[in-house]
XYZ file of N, CA and C in Angstrom:
639
model
N 2.773 9.167 -29.475
C 3.784 7.850 -29.000
C 3.846 7.943 -26.819
N 4.426 9.202 -26.934
C 3.759 9.668 -25.736
C 2.968 10.114 -25.248
N 2.029 10.362 -26.207
C 0.853 11.427 -25.975
C -0.018 9.940 -24.870
N -0.191 8.766 -25.948
C -1.018 7.527 -26.001
C -0.585 7.369 -24.739
N 1.245 6.892 -24.458
C 1.654 6.587 -22.750
C 1.211 7.708 -21.538
N 1.440 8.454 -22.218
C 0.676 9.492 -20.663
C -0.758 9.569 -21.125
N -1.381 8.708 -21.684
C -2.742 9.077 -21.245
C -2.804 7.966 -20.479
N -2.209 6.653 -20.955
C -2.463 5.173 -20.021
C -2.134 5.798 -19.041
N -0.877 6.658 -18.627
C -0.337 6.140 -17.336
C -1.655 7.815 -16.839
N -2.222 8.769 -16.620
C -3.368 9.201 -16.451
C -3.983 8.232 -16.069
N -5.114 7.152 -16.369
C -5.508 6.722 -16.744
C -5.348 6.165 -15.752
N -4.749 5.163 -14.841
C -4.220 4.291 -14.036
C -3.957 4.958 -12.380
N -3.365 6.060 -12.809
C -2.726 7.584 -12.134
C -4.262 7.855 -10.984
N -4.946 8.120 -11.937
C -6.581 8.729 -11.073
C -6.684 7.275 -10.449
N -7.165 6.171 -10.749
C -7.995 5.024 -10.270
C -6.433 4.326 -8.519
N -5.323 5.481 -8.908
C -4.805 4.267 -7.563
C -4.404 5.032 -6.972
N -4.087 6.437 -7.430
C -3.456 7.383 -6.557
C -3.917 7.483 -4.891
N -4.826 7.383 -5.445
C -5.430 7.907 -3.125
C -5.479 6.213 -2.947
N -4.928 5.280 -2.762
C -4.624 4.054 -2.808
C -3.041 4.015 -2.017
N -2.414 4.412 -3.260
C -1.334 4.726 -3.049
C -0.191 6.006 -1.879
N -1.244 7.105 -1.890
C -1.173 7.832 -0.824
C -1.258 7.688 0.621
N -2.672 6.773 0.631
C -2.873 5.836 2.200
C -1.746 5.168 2.054
N -0.737 3.764 1.100
C 0.047 3.233 2.081
C 1.183 4.412 2.694
N 1.456 5.309 1.480
C 2.094 6.465 2.002
C 2.433 7.490 3.826
N 0.663 6.835 3.673
C 0.559 7.955 5.406
C 1.190 6.504 6.154
N 0.704 5.397 5.444
C 0.639 4.147 6.616
C 2.213 3.632 6.840
N 3.223 4.529 6.487
C 4.710 4.186 6.299
C 4.428 5.170 7.747
N 5.419 4.933 9.246
C 5.554 6.073 10.188
C 6.879 6.907 8.997
N 7.649 6.674 8.738
C 8.713 7.759 7.840
C 8.175 8.582 7.341
N 6.704 8.544 6.547
C 6.436 9.692 5.821
C 5.081 10.495 5.579
N 4.398 9.450 6.913
C 2.397 9.800 6.743
C 2.386 10.836 5.428
N 1.546 12.303 5.468
C 1.058 12.662 5.232
C 2.403 13.792 4.395
N 2.923 13.793 4.796
C 4.422 14.241 4.463
C 4.966 14.371 3.188
N 4.763 12.764 2.150
C 4.991 13.019 1.380
C 3.831 13.627 0.630
N 2.676 13.460 0.573
C 1.567 13.669 -0.629
C 1.714 15.289 -0.402
N 2.764 15.644 0.932
C 1.684 17.306 1.191
C 3.394 18.199 0.332
N 4.018 16.685 -0.188
C 5.166 17.115 -0.625
C 5.399 17.107 -2.118
N 4.937 16.489 -2.562
C 5.154 15.145 -4.203
C 3.435 16.238 -5.191
N 2.439 16.321 -3.582
C 0.922 16.524 -4.860
C 1.808 18.159 -5.918
N 1.779 19.565 -4.492
C 2.450 20.455 -5.396
C 2.801 20.830 -6.680
N 4.271 19.387 -6.698
C 4.868 19.913 -7.574
C 3.620 19.519 -8.742
N 3.895 17.905 -8.787
C 2.756 17.598 -9.494
C 0.945 17.813 -10.570
N 1.164 18.539 -9.418
C -0.645 20.019 -9.686
C -0.251 20.048 -9.618
N 0.538 21.155 -9.412
C 0.504 22.561 -9.430
C -0.112 22.783 -7.684
N 0.651 23.901 -6.483
C 0.634 24.293 -6.206
C -1.118 23.925 -5.381
N -2.832 24.741 -6.247
C -3.483 24.645 -5.996
C -3.771 23.847 -6.082
N -3.801 23.135 -6.968
C -5.063 21.467 -7.293
C -4.648 20.773 -6.604
N -2.868 21.236 -6.222
C -2.498 19.830 -4.986
C -2.695 19.387 -3.566
N -2.562 21.261 -2.903
C -3.953 21.411 -1.666
C -4.943 20.445 -1.747
N -5.594 20.719 -2.725
C -7.089 20.029 -2.863
C -6.840 18.984 -2.640
N -6.116 18.118 -3.909
C -5.555 16.406 -4.388
C -4.533 15.740 -1.844
N -4.049 16.515 -1.759
C -3.659 16.551 -0.131
C -5.364 16.521 0.443
N -6.155 17.487 0.649
C -7.319 17.020 1.638
C -8.699 16.502 0.918
N -8.383 15.629 -0.223
C -8.615 14.523 -1.107
C -8.044 13.061 0.092
N -6.976 13.901 0.257
C -6.389 11.923 0.373
C -7.008 11.651 1.846
N -6.427 13.069 2.635
C -7.353 13.203 4.350
C -8.091 12.590 4.748
N -9.002 13.210 4.023
C -10.861 12.769 3.620
C -11.083 12.120 3.643
N -10.174 10.636 2.411
C -10.133 9.229 2.111
C -9.762 9.120 3.421
N -8.480 8.938 4.629
C -7.990 8.604 5.390
C -8.835 8.368 6.253
N -9.586 9.607 6.174
C -10.617 9.465 7.529
C -11.922 8.860 7.715
N -12.608 8.750 6.091
C -13.589 7.564 6.147
C -12.958 5.878 6.171
N -12.011 5.771 5.992
C -11.756 4.363 5.963
C -11.414 4.160 7.139
N -11.050 4.962 7.997
C -10.731 4.730 9.661
C -11.607 4.108 10.528
N -12.466 5.242 9.873
C -13.705 5.249 10.275
C -14.614 4.021 10.197
N -14.326 3.810 9.301
C -15.159 2.410 8.927
C -14.084 1.186 9.597
N -13.696 1.234 9.783
C -11.963 -0.092 9.710
C -13.309 0.271 11.563
N -13.388 1.791 12.260
C -13.796 1.463 13.651
C -14.425 1.141 13.953
N -15.149 0.460 12.797
C -16.378 -0.130 13.170
C -16.511 -1.110 13.379
N -15.509 -1.704 12.590
C -14.676 -3.391 12.231
C -14.360 -3.445 13.528
N -13.865 -2.968 13.938
C -12.446 -3.262 15.244
C -13.606 -3.611 16.322
N -14.601 -2.579 16.618
C -15.520 -2.220 17.498
C -15.389 -1.087 18.661
N -16.297 -0.627 19.115
C -16.244 0.512 20.007
C -15.211 -0.501 21.358
N -15.435 -0.956 21.820
C -14.436 -1.337 22.844
C -13.123 -0.450 23.004
N -12.401 -1.517 21.868
C -10.847 -1.387 21.776
C -10.563 0.636 21.452
N -11.796 0.567 21.170
C -11.545 2.662 20.303
C -11.358 3.534 21.532
N -11.614 2.319 22.527
C -11.800 3.256 23.192
C -11.428 3.599 24.057
N -10.057 2.350 24.408
C -9.636 2.184 24.984
C -8.457 3.084 24.355
N -8.132 2.329 23.074
C -7.109 3.537 22.472
C -7.065 5.179 22.339
N -8.513 6.556 22.835
C -8.498 7.379 23.105
C -8.131 7.128 24.546
N -8.859 6.878 25.541
C -7.848 6.981 26.444
C -6.721 6.759 26.864
N -5.494 6.029 26.651
C -4.051 6.120 25.861
C -3.941 7.596 25.515
N -4.875 7.524 24.109
C -4.745 9.186 24.243
C -4.333 10.199 24.536
N -5.357 10.506 25.615
C -5.305 11.277 26.250
C -3.715 11.392 27.254
N -3.132 12.600 26.921
C -1.683 12.624 27.538
C -2.053 12.869 28.809
N -3.227 13.867 29.384
C -3.141 15.123 31.038
C -3.533 13.100 31.529
N -4.562 12.473 31.010
C -4.479 10.990 31.029
C -3.266 9.775 31.850
N -2.334 10.614 30.837
C -1.593 9.514 31.400
C -0.626 9.744 31.990
N -0.517 10.733 33.299
C 0.270 11.333 33.612
C -0.654 11.694 35.311
N -1.244 10.969 35.796
C -1.634 11.055 36.680
C -1.698 10.381 37.532
N -1.067 10.206 38.992
C -0.158 9.085 40.105
C -1.625 8.986 40.894
N -1.309 7.771 41.352
C -2.338 6.836 42.015
C -1.736 7.681 43.123
N -0.899 8.002 43.733
C -0.640 8.195 44.968
C -0.545 10.506 44.878
N -1.210 10.849 44.065
C -1.399 12.149 44.184
C -2.185 12.761 45.181
N -2.276 13.431 46.112
C -2.716 14.165 46.781
C -4.492 14.618 45.870
N -5.673 14.651 46.802
C -6.928 15.151 46.187
C -6.736 16.380 45.914
N -5.982 17.187 46.143
C -5.811 18.787 44.869
C -5.107 18.482 44.415
N -4.391 17.560 43.703
C -3.788 17.381 42.268
C -5.243 15.932 41.402
N -5.340 15.921 41.691
C -6.195 15.079 41.384
C -7.642 16.327 40.678
N -8.168 16.938 41.813
C -9.318 18.201 40.866
C -8.129 19.063 40.445
N -7.442 19.249 40.332
C -6.240 20.247 39.314
C -6.603 19.438 38.361
N -6.525 18.495 37.799
C -5.855 17.117 36.999
C -7.563 16.369 36.238
N -8.905 16.946 36.888
C -9.394 16.830 36.652
C -10.428 18.608 35.439
N -10.361 19.213 35.805
C -10.332 20.804 35.524
C -10.153 20.191 34.648
N -8.133 20.691 34.666
C -7.922 20.386 32.876
C -8.417 19.141 32.127
N -8.581 18.035 31.934
C -8.789 17.199 31.701
C -10.281 17.091 30.983
N -11.386 17.489 31.793
C -12.780 18.249 30.795
C -12.653 19.199 29.449
N -11.359 19.647 29.760
C -11.346 20.251 28.428
C -11.074 20.271 27.130
N -10.076 18.742 27.481
C -9.216 18.152 26.719
C -10.431 17.684 25.215
N -9.645 17.821 24.331
C -10.145 17.179 23.056
C -10.322 15.875 22.769
N -10.951 15.146 23.135
C -10.677 13.231 22.989
C -9.648 13.672 20.744
N -8.921 12.733 21.785
C -7.874 12.369 20.277
C -8.726 11.086 19.475
N -9.104 10.927 18.373
C -8.599 9.895 17.648
C -7.727 8.959 17.324
N -7.545 8.229 17.350
C -5.940 6.535 17.045
C -5.738 7.227 15.754
N -6.445 7.927 14.684
C -5.957 8.506 13.781
C -4.881 9.026 14.104
N -5.874 10.607 14.837
C -5.005 11.751 15.039
C -3.588 11.486 16.244
N -4.112 10.225 16.550
C -2.774 10.570 17.570
C -1.419 9.329 16.451
N -1.740 8.967 15.736
C -0.533 8.625 14.797
C -0.554 9.329 14.048
N -1.045 10.428 13.522
C 0.062 11.427 12.709
C 0.311 12.607 13.528
N -0.539 13.414 14.495
C 0.495 13.570 15.059
C 1.819 13.272 16.320
N 2.033 12.118 16.060
C 3.413 11.577 16.416
C 4.897 11.454 15.406
N 6.004 12.070 15.539
C 7.200 12.831 14.643
C 7.271 11.672 14.193
N 7.444 11.825 12.783
C 8.056 10.634 12.085
C 9.311 10.136 11.542
N 9.602 8.827 11.733
C 10.370 8.269 12.059
C 11.559 8.442 11.086
N 13.064 8.029 11.420
C 14.224 8.574 10.646
C 14.159 8.435 8.991
N 14.139 8.400 8.297
C 13.869 8.036 7.107
C 15.581 6.775 6.852
N 15.468 5.250 6.989
C 15.912 4.295 6.026
C 15.129 3.302 5.388
N 16.078 2.909 4.454
C 16.020 1.718 3.010
C 15.573 0.658 3.496
N 16.293 0.914 5.136
C 15.810 -1.165 5.312
C 15.072 -0.999 6.197
N 14.490 -0.166 6.706
C 12.946 0.181 7.229
C 11.985 -1.144 7.346
N 11.360 -1.725 8.031
C 10.383 -2.710 7.623
C 9.214 -1.950 8.295
N 8.672 -1.742 7.011
C 6.922 -0.954 7.917
C 5.813 -2.068 7.890
N 6.086 -3.558 7.520
C 5.621 -4.550 8.044
C 5.590 -4.650 9.400
N 6.907 -4.939 9.203
C 7.896 -5.052 11.217
C 6.604 -4.202 12.006
N 7.154 -3.071 11.898
C 7.304 -2.329 12.595
C 5.125 -1.848 13.244
N 4.339 -2.562 12.236
C 2.822 -2.191 12.570
C 2.857 -3.479 13.261
N 3.703 -4.273 12.931
C 3.248 -5.818 14.031
C 4.031 -5.303 15.677
N 4.922 -4.356 15.931
C 4.996 -4.223 17.167
C 4.136 -3.078 17.640
N 4.065 -2.133 17.008
C 2.880 -1.479 17.278
C 1.766 -1.439 17.554
N 1.399 -2.895 16.994
C -0.986 -3.023 17.040
C -0.528 -3.452 18.096
N -0.887 -3.392 19.398
C -1.534 -3.154 20.293
C -1.783 -1.732 20.484
N -0.629 -0.739 20.233
C -0.635 1.087 20.636
C -1.667 1.324 19.431
N -1.365 1.203 18.461
C -2.037 1.064 17.226
C -3.283 0.230 16.686
N -3.971 -0.921 17.499
C -5.380 -1.827 16.835
C -5.968 -1.486 15.435
N -6.422 0.135 15.467
C -7.245 -0.007 13.958
C -6.227 0.344 12.727
N -5.378 0.832 13.357
C -4.897 1.598 12.111
C -3.579 0.235 12.081
N -3.262 -0.531 12.677
C -2.790 -1.808 12.356
C -3.850 -2.810 11.173
N -4.642 -2.684 11.719
C -5.890 -3.585 11.066
C -5.725 -3.206 9.061
N -5.976 -1.482 9.505
C -5.443 -1.349 7.648
C -4.657 -1.346 7.613
N -3.679 -0.575 7.631
C -2.196 -1.385 7.310
C -1.917 -2.791 6.676
N -2.784 -3.013 7.534
C -2.199 -4.880 7.291
C -3.274 -5.604 5.737
N -4.341 -4.379 5.647
C -4.892 -4.562 4.718
C -4.537 -3.826 3.421
N -4.157 -2.512 3.393
C -3.906 -1.875 2.307
C -2.820 -2.050 1.875
N -0.955 -2.150 3.125
C -0.013 -2.819 2.400
C 0.359 -4.009 1.838
N -1.255 -4.765 1.807
C -0.641 -5.761 1.413
C -0.921 -5.895 0.022
N -2.232 -4.674 -0.475
C -2.298 -4.356 -2.125
C -0.827 -4.520 -2.843
N -0.950 -5.659 -4.056
C -0.053 -4.912 -4.817
C -0.546 -3.839 -5.966
N 1.313 -2.664 -6.188
C 1.382 -2.310 -7.426
C 0.452 -2.601 -8.118
N 0.862 -3.690 -8.688
C 0.527 -4.272 -10.407
C 0.622 -5.554 -10.120
N -0.906 -5.823 -10.935
C -0.218 -7.655 -11.618
C -0.479 -7.004 -13.394
N -0.108 -6.401 -13.463
C -0.117 -6.120 -14.770
C 1.185 -6.183 -15.440
N 2.029 -6.486 -16.164
C 3.434 -6.407 -16.654
C 3.867 -4.661 -17.071
N 4.696 -4.066 -17.288
C 4.613 -2.542 -17.429
C 4.378 -2.604 -19.681
N 5.071 -3.694 -19.580
C 5.480 -3.624 -20.834
C 3.913 -3.149 -21.438
N 3.468 -4.579 -20.860
C 1.530 -4.556 -21.338
C 1.113 -3.660 -20.812
N 1.126 -2.815 -20.322
C 0.466 -1.579 -19.232
C 0.663 -0.236 -20.344
N 2.011 -0.582 -20.892
C 2.687 1.425 -21.463
C 2.809 0.969 -23.139
N 2.624 0.116 -23.251
C 3.192 -0.503 -24.317
C 2.425 0.298 -25.713
N 2.653 0.533 -26.665
C 1.623 1.328 -27.462
C 1.579 0.579 -28.973
N 2.134 -0.229 -28.838
C 2.573 -1.559 -29.794
C 2.012 -3.193 -30.409
N 0.608 -2.286 -28.628
C -0.902 -3.316 -28.561
C -0.671 -4.870 -28.210
N -0.890 -6.516 -28.428
C -0.062 -7.418 -27.167
C 1.002 -7.514 -28.149
N 1.622 -7.872 -27.043
C 3.190 -8.495 -26.750
C 3.078 -9.591 -28.069
N 2.411 -10.322 -27.598
C 2.356 -11.883 -28.283
C 0.924 -11.537 -29.279
N 1.147 -11.616 -30.072
C -0.242 -11.459 -31.090
C -0.335 -13.395 -31.281
N -1.635 -13.965 -32.186
C -1.834 -14.984 -31.924
C -0.676 -15.681 -33.098
N -0.471 -15.002 -34.320
C 0.322 -15.405 -35.324
C 1.790 -15.608 -34.375
N 1.779 -15.449 -33.273
C 3.240 -15.459 -33.232
C 2.767 -17.065 -31.539
N 1.780 -16.587 -31.471
C 1.710 -17.364 -30.154
C 1.763 -18.794 -31.121
N 1.424 -19.046 -32.351
C 1.351 -20.658 -32.833
C 2.641 -20.919 -33.586
N 2.419 -22.134 -33.298
C 3.880 -23.561 -33.024
C 3.959 -24.202 -34.514
N 4.357 -24.384 -35.123
C 4.811 -25.163 -36.805
C 5.746 -25.858 -36.629
N 6.826 -26.813 -36.450
C 7.747 -27.768 -36.747
C 7.993 -28.396 -35.392
N 7.429 -27.389 -34.008
C 8.216 -27.617 -33.203
C 6.044 -28.534 -32.146
N 5.318 -27.927 -33.298
C 3.474 -27.887 -33.061
C 3.899 -30.005 -33.374
N 4.475 -30.162 -34.564
C 3.683 -31.459 -34.958
C 3.944 -32.152 -34.251
N 5.163 -31.899 -33.160
C 5.005 -33.370 -32.421
C 3.972 -33.456 -31.192
N 4.261 -35.469 -31.647
C 3.043 -35.208 -31.001
C 3.337 -36.007 -28.926
N 1.780 -34.826 -28.249
C 2.945 -34.997 -26.846
C 2.615 -36.225 -26.536
N 2.056 -37.175 -27.198
C 2.198 -38.373 -26.089
C 3.126 -38.806 -26.671
N 4.203 -38.279 -27.267
C 5.156 -38.966 -27.985
C 6.634 -39.149 -26.538
N 6.427 -37.736 -26.622
C 7.949 -37.342 -25.610
C 7.615 -37.887 -24.085
N 8.766 -38.317 -23.555
C 8.427 -39.397 -22.572
C 9.103 -37.879 -21.520
N 8.496 -37.546 -20.356
C 9.014 -36.375 -19.244
C 10.885 -37.538 -18.535
N 10.996 -38.267 -18.790
C 11.945 -39.303 -18.032
C 12.994 -38.321 -18.802
N 13.611 -38.504 -18.128
C 15.537 -37.141 -18.213
C 16.281 -38.108 -19.523
N 15.786 -39.867 -19.733
C 16.116 -40.338 -20.638
C 16.391 -39.923 -22.231
N 14.923 -39.617 -22.058
C 14.677 -38.879 -23.176
C 15.041 -37.745 -23.554
N 15.088 -36.842 -22.913
C 15.455 -35.804 -22.870
C 15.956 -34.843 -24.419
N 17.398 -35.709 -24.068
C 17.865 -35.565 -25.685
C 17.597 -35.725 -26.753
N 16.232 -36.958 -27.361
C 15.769 -37.041 -28.026
C 14.717 -35.634 -28.310
N 13.515 -35.030 -27.067
C 13.413 -33.988 -27.746
C 13.900 -33.192 -28.819
N 15.464 -32.415 -27.359
C 15.961 -31.691 -28.161
C 16.500 -31.810 -28.961
N 16.527 -32.587 -29.382
C 17.532 -33.345 -31.205
C 16.267 -32.793 -32.259
N 15.264 -33.265 -31.480
C 13.580 -33.211 -32.701
C 13.913 -31.850 -32.991
N 13.973 -30.837 -31.952
C 13.483 -29.038 -31.655
C 14.969 -28.651 -32.385
N 15.994 -29.279 -32.647
C 17.396 -28.956 -33.549
C 16.837 -29.002 -34.865
N 16.967 -30.020 -34.964
C 16.194 -30.104 -36.278
C 15.748 -29.670 -37.236
N 14.036 -29.356 -36.248
C 13.227 -28.721 -37.130
C 13.840 -26.986 -37.400
N 14.327 -26.719 -36.701
C 15.069 -25.341 -36.479
C 15.483 -25.453 -37.521
N 16.076 -26.380 -37.934
C 17.909 -26.430 -38.922
C 17.060 -26.329 -39.699
N 16.498 -27.219 -39.868
C 15.270 -27.036 -41.523
C 14.674 -26.069 -41.914
N 13.812 -25.551 -40.810
C 13.633 -24.533 -41.515
C 13.699 -23.747 -41.669
N 15.700 -22.985 -41.586
C 17.084 -22.408 -42.135
C 17.277 -21.916 -43.206
């Protein structure tokens, strides 16, 4: 039984663990820290690092896809905001200050919105933290990442009951259990949905159960 359950778990895990890791990355309390910690425990040190790299590649692919979707204009605006040297320029500085800044900025590596988000320090852990509200408030700062968060975090973990996913006994409600004998003999047309006739229906059900017993 254990092996059958493990087989099912591995099959589902292989399909969804990348999306779950992406959802973790979109939580500013965890980002890549959660996969970096747990994947080596799950897969072992070497394979865990490989799986973390896969998550990083997946994040970059998704970001590039959404970057095109959101548009080059908004992306360039965010890159300008992320360049820290640019933010410290004071319009009242002297010309010498400008030349000093310009010599530094030409060597600066342009960062993407994803890099800026990941480089920011993770938030303190709190069970009351509302990740959706956080992205709503930070959508101006991270417009592309907020679009990704809106889509990824809206995906339900599962639409199938856990009993159905991991049960080794087959279908919970079989074709035989789904049939109704005595109560099924009651004609639906004879049942009035008004409150006055509720007792009559209950009595009919009770009588059929007593007769069967």
